[in-house]
PDB file of C-alpha atoms in Angstrom:
ATOM      1  CA  UNK A 213     -47.566  40.586  16.655  1.00  0.00           C
ATOM      2  CA  UNK A 214     -45.904  41.761  12.878  1.00  0.00           C
ATOM      3  CA  UNK A 215     -42.861  40.631  10.981  1.00  0.00           C
ATOM      4  CA  UNK A 216     -40.924  40.769   8.100  1.00  0.00           C
ATOM      5  CA  UNK A 217     -41.182  37.210   6.184  1.00  0.00           C
ATOM      6  CA  UNK A 218     -37.591  36.301   6.807  1.00  0.00           C
ATOM      7  CA  UNK A 219     -35.075  35.273   3.611  1.00  0.00           C
ATOM      8  CA  UNK A 220     -35.498  32.169   2.229  1.00  0.00           C
ATOM      9  CA  UNK A 221     -32.161  29.615   3.508  1.00  0.00           C
ATOM     10  CA  UNK A 222     -30.269  28.231  -0.087  1.00  0.00           C
ATOM     11  CA  UNK A 223     -30.728  25.121   2.549  1.00  0.00           C
ATOM     12  CA  UNK A 224     -33.998  24.593   1.976  1.00  0.00           C
ATOM     13  CA  UNK A 225     -34.148  25.242   5.950  1.00  0.00           C
ATOM     14  CA  UNK A 226     -37.859  26.260   6.415  1.00  0.00           C
ATOM     15  CA  UNK A 227     -37.673  28.639   9.678  1.00  0.00           C
ATOM     16  CA  UNK A 228     -40.299  31.122  10.894  1.00  0.00           C
ATOM     17  CA  UNK A 229     -40.555  34.218  13.312  1.00  0.00           C
ATOM     18  CA  UNK A 230     -43.392  34.105  15.247  1.00  0.00           C
ATOM     19  CA  UNK A 231     -44.942  31.117  16.703  1.00  0.00           C
ATOM     20  CA  UNK A 232     -47.655  29.940  18.920  1.00  0.00           C
ATOM     21  CA  UNK A 233     -46.404  27.839  21.845  1.00  0.00           C
ATOM     22  CA  UNK A 234     -50.200  27.562  23.390  1.00  0.00           C
ATOM     23  CA  UNK A 235     -54.320  28.499  23.246  1.00  0.00           C
ATOM     24  CA  UNK A 236     -53.427  31.784  25.234  1.00  0.00           C
ATOM     25  CA  UNK A 237     -49.330  32.824  24.233  1.00  0.00           C
ATOM     26  CA  UNK A 238     -46.831  33.440  20.657  1.00  0.00           C
ATOM     27  CA  UNK A 239     -43.688  34.317  20.458  1.00  0.00           C
ATOM     28  CA  UNK A 240     -42.035  36.513  18.089  1.00  0.00           C
ATOM     29  CA  UNK A 241     -38.218  35.276  17.164  1.00  0.00           C
ATOM     30  CA  UNK A 242     -34.183  36.599  15.764  1.00  0.00           C
ATOM     31  CA  UNK A 243     -30.785  35.406  16.900  1.00  0.00           C
ATOM     32  CA  UNK A 244     -29.440  31.958  15.696  1.00  0.00           C
ATOM     33  CA  UNK A 245     -31.695  29.436  14.209  1.00  0.00           C
ATOM     34  CA  UNK A 246     -30.402  26.963  16.630  1.00  0.00           C
ATOM     35  CA  UNK A 247     -30.251  28.922  20.086  1.00  0.00           C
ATOM     36  CA  UNK A 248     -34.031  29.745  18.588  1.00  0.00           C
ATOM     37  CA  UNK A 249     -35.081  25.872  18.263  1.00  0.00           C
ATOM     38  CA  UNK A 250     -33.297  25.294  21.718  1.00  0.00           C
ATOM     39  CA  UNK A 251     -35.435  27.554  23.498  1.00  0.00           C
ATOM     40  CA  UNK A 252     -38.871  27.086  22.023  1.00  0.00           C
ATOM     41  CA  UNK A 253     -38.745  23.230  22.569  1.00  0.00           C
ATOM     42  CA  UNK A 254     -37.717  23.849  26.050  1.00  0.00           C
ATOM     43  CA  UNK A 255     -41.156  26.616  26.404  1.00  0.00           C
ATOM     44  CA  UNK A 256     -43.295  23.762  24.390  1.00  0.00           C
ATOM     45  CA  UNK A 257     -42.135  21.603  27.121  1.00  0.00           C
ATOM     46  CA  UNK A 258     -42.322  23.430  29.814  1.00  0.00           C
ATOM     47  CA  UNK A 259     -45.428  24.775  28.340  1.00  0.00           C
ATOM     48  CA  UNK A 260     -47.240  21.191  28.376  1.00  0.00           C
ATOM     49  CA  UNK A 261     -45.961  19.984  31.889  1.00  0.00           C
ATOM     50  CA  UNK A 262     -47.624  23.107  33.691  1.00  0.00           C
ATOM     51  CA  UNK A 263     -50.644  22.042  32.293  1.00  0.00           C
ATOM     52  CA  UNK A 264     -50.789  18.509  32.646  1.00  0.00           C
ATOM     53  CA  UNK A 265     -49.757  19.032  35.947  1.00  0.00           C
ATOM     54  CA  UNK A 266     -51.647  22.469  36.855  1.00  0.00           C
ATOM     55  CA  UNK A 267     -55.206  21.321  34.061  1.00  0.00           C
ATOM     56  CA  UNK A 268     -54.207  25.156  33.035  1.00  0.00           C
ATOM     57  CA  UNK A 269     -52.827  27.749  30.746  1.00  0.00           C
ATOM     58  CA  UNK A 270     -48.622  28.953  31.321  1.00  0.00           C
ATOM     59  CA  UNK A 271     -48.837  32.613  32.391  1.00  0.00           C
ATOM     60  CA  UNK A 272     -46.674  34.307  29.902  1.00  0.00           C
ATOM     61  CA  UNK A 273     -44.630  36.026  33.107  1.00  0.00           C
ATOM     62  CA  UNK A 274     -44.156  32.151  34.411  1.00  0.00           C
ATOM     63  CA  UNK A 275     -42.611  31.264  31.335  1.00  0.00           C
ATOM     64  CA  UNK A 276     -40.209  33.617  30.858  1.00  0.00           C
ATOM     65  CA  UNK A 277     -39.057  33.741  33.893  1.00  0.00           C
ATOM     66  CA  UNK A 278     -38.049  29.753  33.353  1.00  0.00           C
ATOM     67  CA  UNK A 279     -36.865  30.604  29.506  1.00  0.00           C
ATOM     68  CA  UNK A 280     -34.244  33.059  31.483  1.00  0.00           C
ATOM     69  CA  UNK A 281     -33.383  30.936  33.751  1.00  0.00           C
ATOM     70  CA  UNK A 282     -32.045  27.690  31.116  1.00  0.00           C
ATOM     71  CA  UNK A 283     -30.301  31.435  28.728  1.00  0.00           C
ATOM     72  CA  UNK A 284     -28.967  31.997  32.388  1.00  0.00           C
ATOM     73  CA  UNK A 285     -27.519  28.244  32.617  1.00  0.00           C
ATOM     74  CA  UNK A 286     -25.754  28.621  29.357  1.00  0.00           C
ATOM     75  CA  UNK A 287     -24.073  32.201  30.232  1.00  0.00           C
ATOM     76  CA  UNK A 288     -23.141  30.926  33.910  1.00  0.00           C
ATOM     77  CA  UNK A 289     -21.382  28.166  32.720  1.00  0.00           C
ATOM     78  CA  UNK A 290     -17.778  28.679  30.809  1.00  0.00           C
ATOM     79  CA  UNK A 291     -17.905  25.365  29.037  1.00  0.00           C
ATOM     80  CA  UNK A 292     -20.722  26.769  26.879  1.00  0.00           C
ATOM     81  CA  UNK A 293     -20.898  29.077  25.285  1.00  0.00           C
ATOM     82  CA  UNK A 294     -23.905  32.281  25.455  1.00  0.00           C
ATOM     83  CA  UNK A 295     -27.649  32.044  23.780  1.00  0.00           C
ATOM     84  CA  UNK A 296     -27.733  33.659  20.858  1.00  0.00           C
ATOM     85  CA  UNK A 297     -31.614  34.747  21.012  1.00  0.00           C
ATOM     86  CA  UNK A 298     -33.762  37.599  21.615  1.00  0.00           C
ATOM     87  CA  UNK A 299     -37.857  36.614  22.208  1.00  0.00           C
ATOM     88  CA  UNK A 300     -40.751  38.274  22.223  1.00  0.00           C
ATOM     89  CA  UNK A 301     -43.611  37.293  24.366  1.00  0.00           C
ATOM     90  CA  UNK A 302     -47.468  37.955  23.711  1.00  0.00           C
ATOM     91  CA  UNK A 303     -50.233  36.009  26.510  1.00  0.00           C
ATOM     92  CA  UNK A 304     -52.806  37.217  27.718  1.00  0.00           C
ATOM     93  CA  UNK A 305     -54.596  36.069  31.326  1.00  0.00           C
ATOM     94  CA  UNK A 306     -57.448  36.785  32.648  1.00  0.00           C
ATOM     95  CA  UNK A 307     -55.690  37.899  36.510  1.00  0.00           C
ATOM     96  CA  UNK A 308     -53.308  40.389  34.217  1.00  0.00           C
ATOM     97  CA  UNK A 309     -54.626  40.999  30.429  1.00  0.00           C
ATOM     98  CA  UNK A 310     -52.375  41.216  27.618  1.00  0.00           C
ATOM     99  CA  UNK A 311     -48.795  41.003  28.797  1.00  0.00           C
ATOM    100  CA  UNK A 312     -45.380  41.674  26.480  1.00  0.00           C
ATOM    101  CA  UNK A 313     -42.430  40.243  27.622  1.00  0.00           C
ATOM    102  CA  UNK A 314     -38.900  39.912  25.647  1.00  0.00           C
ATOM    103  CA  UNK A 315     -36.086  37.571  26.771  1.00  0.00           C
ATOM    104  CA  UNK A 316     -32.603  38.508  26.130  1.00  0.00           C
ATOM    105  CA  UNK A 317     -29.978  36.483  27.159  1.00  0.00           C
ATOM    106  CA  UNK A 318     -30.845  35.939  30.380  1.00  0.00           C
ATOM    107  CA  UNK A 319     -32.706  39.178  31.514  1.00  0.00           C
ATOM    108  CA  UNK A 320     -36.719  39.225  31.280  1.00  0.00           C
ATOM    109  CA  UNK A 321     -38.748  43.376  30.475  1.00  0.00           C
ATOM    110  CA  UNK A 322     -42.117  44.219  30.706  1.00  0.00           C
ATOM    111  CA  UNK A 323     -43.071  45.699  27.268  1.00  0.00           C
ATOM    112  CA  UNK A 324     -46.334  48.361  26.266  1.00  0.00           C
ATOM    113  CA  UNK A 325     -44.748  47.886  22.541  1.00  0.00           C
ATOM    114  CA  UNK A 326     -41.301  46.756  21.322  1.00  0.00           C
ATOM    115  CA  UNK A 327     -39.081  46.635  18.042  1.00  0.00           C
ATOM    116  CA  UNK A 328     -35.787  43.862  17.426  1.00  0.00           C
ATOM    117  CA  UNK A 329     -33.553  43.783  14.409  1.00  0.00           C
ATOM    118  CA  UNK A 330     -32.743  46.618  11.772  1.00  0.00           C
ATOM    119  CA  UNK A 331     -33.774  50.116  12.461  1.00  0.00           C
ATOM    120  CA  UNK A 332     -35.627  48.669  16.424  1.00  0.00           C
ATOM    121  CA  UNK A 333     -34.381  51.937  17.849  1.00  0.00           C
ATOM    122  CA  UNK A 334     -36.267  54.261  15.145  1.00  0.00           C
ATOM    123  CA  UNK A 335     -39.219  52.158  16.068  1.00  0.00           C
ATOM    124  CA  UNK A 336     -39.590  51.518  18.836  1.00  0.00           C
ATOM    125  CA  UNK A 337     -39.890  55.859  18.590  1.00  0.00           C
ATOM    126  CA  UNK A 338     -42.068  55.971  16.536  1.00  0.00           C
ATOM    127  CA  UNK A 339     -44.148  52.974  18.703  1.00  0.00           C
ATOM    128  CA  UNK A 340     -43.937  54.824  21.590  1.00  0.00           C
ATOM    129  CA  UNK A 341     -44.575  57.648  19.592  1.00  0.00           C
ATOM    130  CA  UNK A 342     -48.142  56.385  18.659  1.00  0.00           C
ATOM    131  CA  UNK A 343     -49.130  54.143  21.347  1.00  0.00           C
ATOM    132  CA  UNK A 344     -52.012  54.451  24.486  1.00  0.00           C
ATOM    133  CA  UNK A 345     -53.145  52.665  27.075  1.00  0.00           C
ATOM    134  CA  UNK A 346     -56.611  50.658  26.419  1.00  0.00           C
ATOM    135  CA  UNK A 347     -55.563  50.853  22.826  1.00  0.00           C
ATOM    136  CA  UNK A 348     -57.925  48.680  19.812  1.00  0.00           C
ATOM    137  CA  UNK A 349     -55.813  45.796  18.622  1.00  0.00           C
ATOM    138  CA  UNK A 350     -56.993  46.995  15.138  1.00  0.00           C
ATOM    139  CA  UNK A 351     -55.368  50.025  16.716  1.00  0.00           C
ATOM    140  CA  UNK A 352     -52.640  47.732  18.032  1.00  0.00           C
ATOM    141  CA  UNK A 353     -52.072  46.085  14.532  1.00  0.00           C
ATOM    142  CA  UNK A 354     -52.482  49.375  11.812  1.00  0.00           C
ATOM    143  CA  UNK A 355     -49.967  50.939  14.512  1.00  0.00           C
ATOM    144  CA  UNK A 356     -47.214  48.293  13.352  1.00  0.00           C
ATOM    145  CA  UNK A 357     -47.695  48.206   9.897  1.00  0.00           C
ATOM    146  CA  UNK A 358     -47.786  51.937  10.393  1.00  0.00           C
ATOM    147  CA  UNK A 359     -44.034  51.381  12.020  1.00  0.00           C
ATOM    148  CA  UNK A 360     -43.184  48.287   9.348  1.00  0.00           C
ATOM    149  CA  UNK A 361     -44.273  50.949   6.529  1.00  0.00           C
ATOM    150  CA  UNK A 362     -42.777  54.531   7.243  1.00  0.00           C
ATOM    151  CA  UNK A 363     -39.439  53.717   9.427  1.00  0.00           C
ATOM    152  CA  UNK A 364     -38.238  49.898   8.390  1.00  0.00           C
ATOM    153  CA  UNK A 365     -37.407  48.909   4.725  1.00  0.00           C
ATOM    154  CA  UNK A 366     -40.001  46.469   4.783  1.00  0.00           C
ATOM    155  CA  UNK A 367     -42.125  47.186   2.075  1.00  0.00           C
ATOM    156  CA  UNK A 368     -46.302  46.743   2.378  1.00  0.00           C
ATOM    157  CA  UNK A 369     -46.346  44.004   0.419  1.00  0.00           C
ATOM    158  CA  UNK A 370     -43.557  42.062   2.624  1.00  0.00           C
ATOM    159  CA  UNK A 371     -45.385  42.640   6.321  1.00  0.00           C
ATOM    160  CA  UNK A 372     -47.320  40.263   7.929  1.00  0.00           C
ATOM    161  CA  UNK A 373     -49.708  40.389  10.686  1.00  0.00           C
ATOM    162  CA  UNK A 374     -49.868  37.932  12.695  1.00  0.00           C
ATOM    163  CA  UNK A 375     -53.358  37.932  15.038  1.00  0.00           C
ATOM    164  CA  UNK A 376     -54.132  34.753  17.720  1.00  0.00           C
ATOM    165  CA  UNK A 377     -50.733  33.332  15.596  1.00  0.00           C
ATOM    166  CA  UNK A 378     -52.687  33.188  12.189  1.00  0.00           C
ATOM    167  CA  UNK A 379     -50.387  35.462   9.355  1.00  0.00           C
TER     168      UNK A 379
END
């Protein structure tokens, strides 16, 4: 996962774009901070609840589906507004290997590579053209870096590549 660092808030509220939810699941976020915090706290609870009851890590597909259910509840009730948050989850299981899923307003999509935010269409086209089955993690990180440098307005010194939740 790669992100452009967030613009510092004048209120001093620290905000990051990539979170490590478990040993096998990372999450990149964009949208309203309050909505992101709500979904992240629910995601953390689900990860812990699953680990305590099953003694194993929650599969990323199950976690994202549960978050989609929560998001759908906010969309369905007329007294609540839809959540304004997009989240991309990267996870690994022995059975399914690496998976990349996105959650947007109660919908879940599976990806091989994706991008969000400014210039996301150009970034997606660039990622599609450079992505190949069986790509190594080093090549994937280089591809993400190239996408930022060539397509977006992100300069080399601003781009952060995250592996296992660590920049």
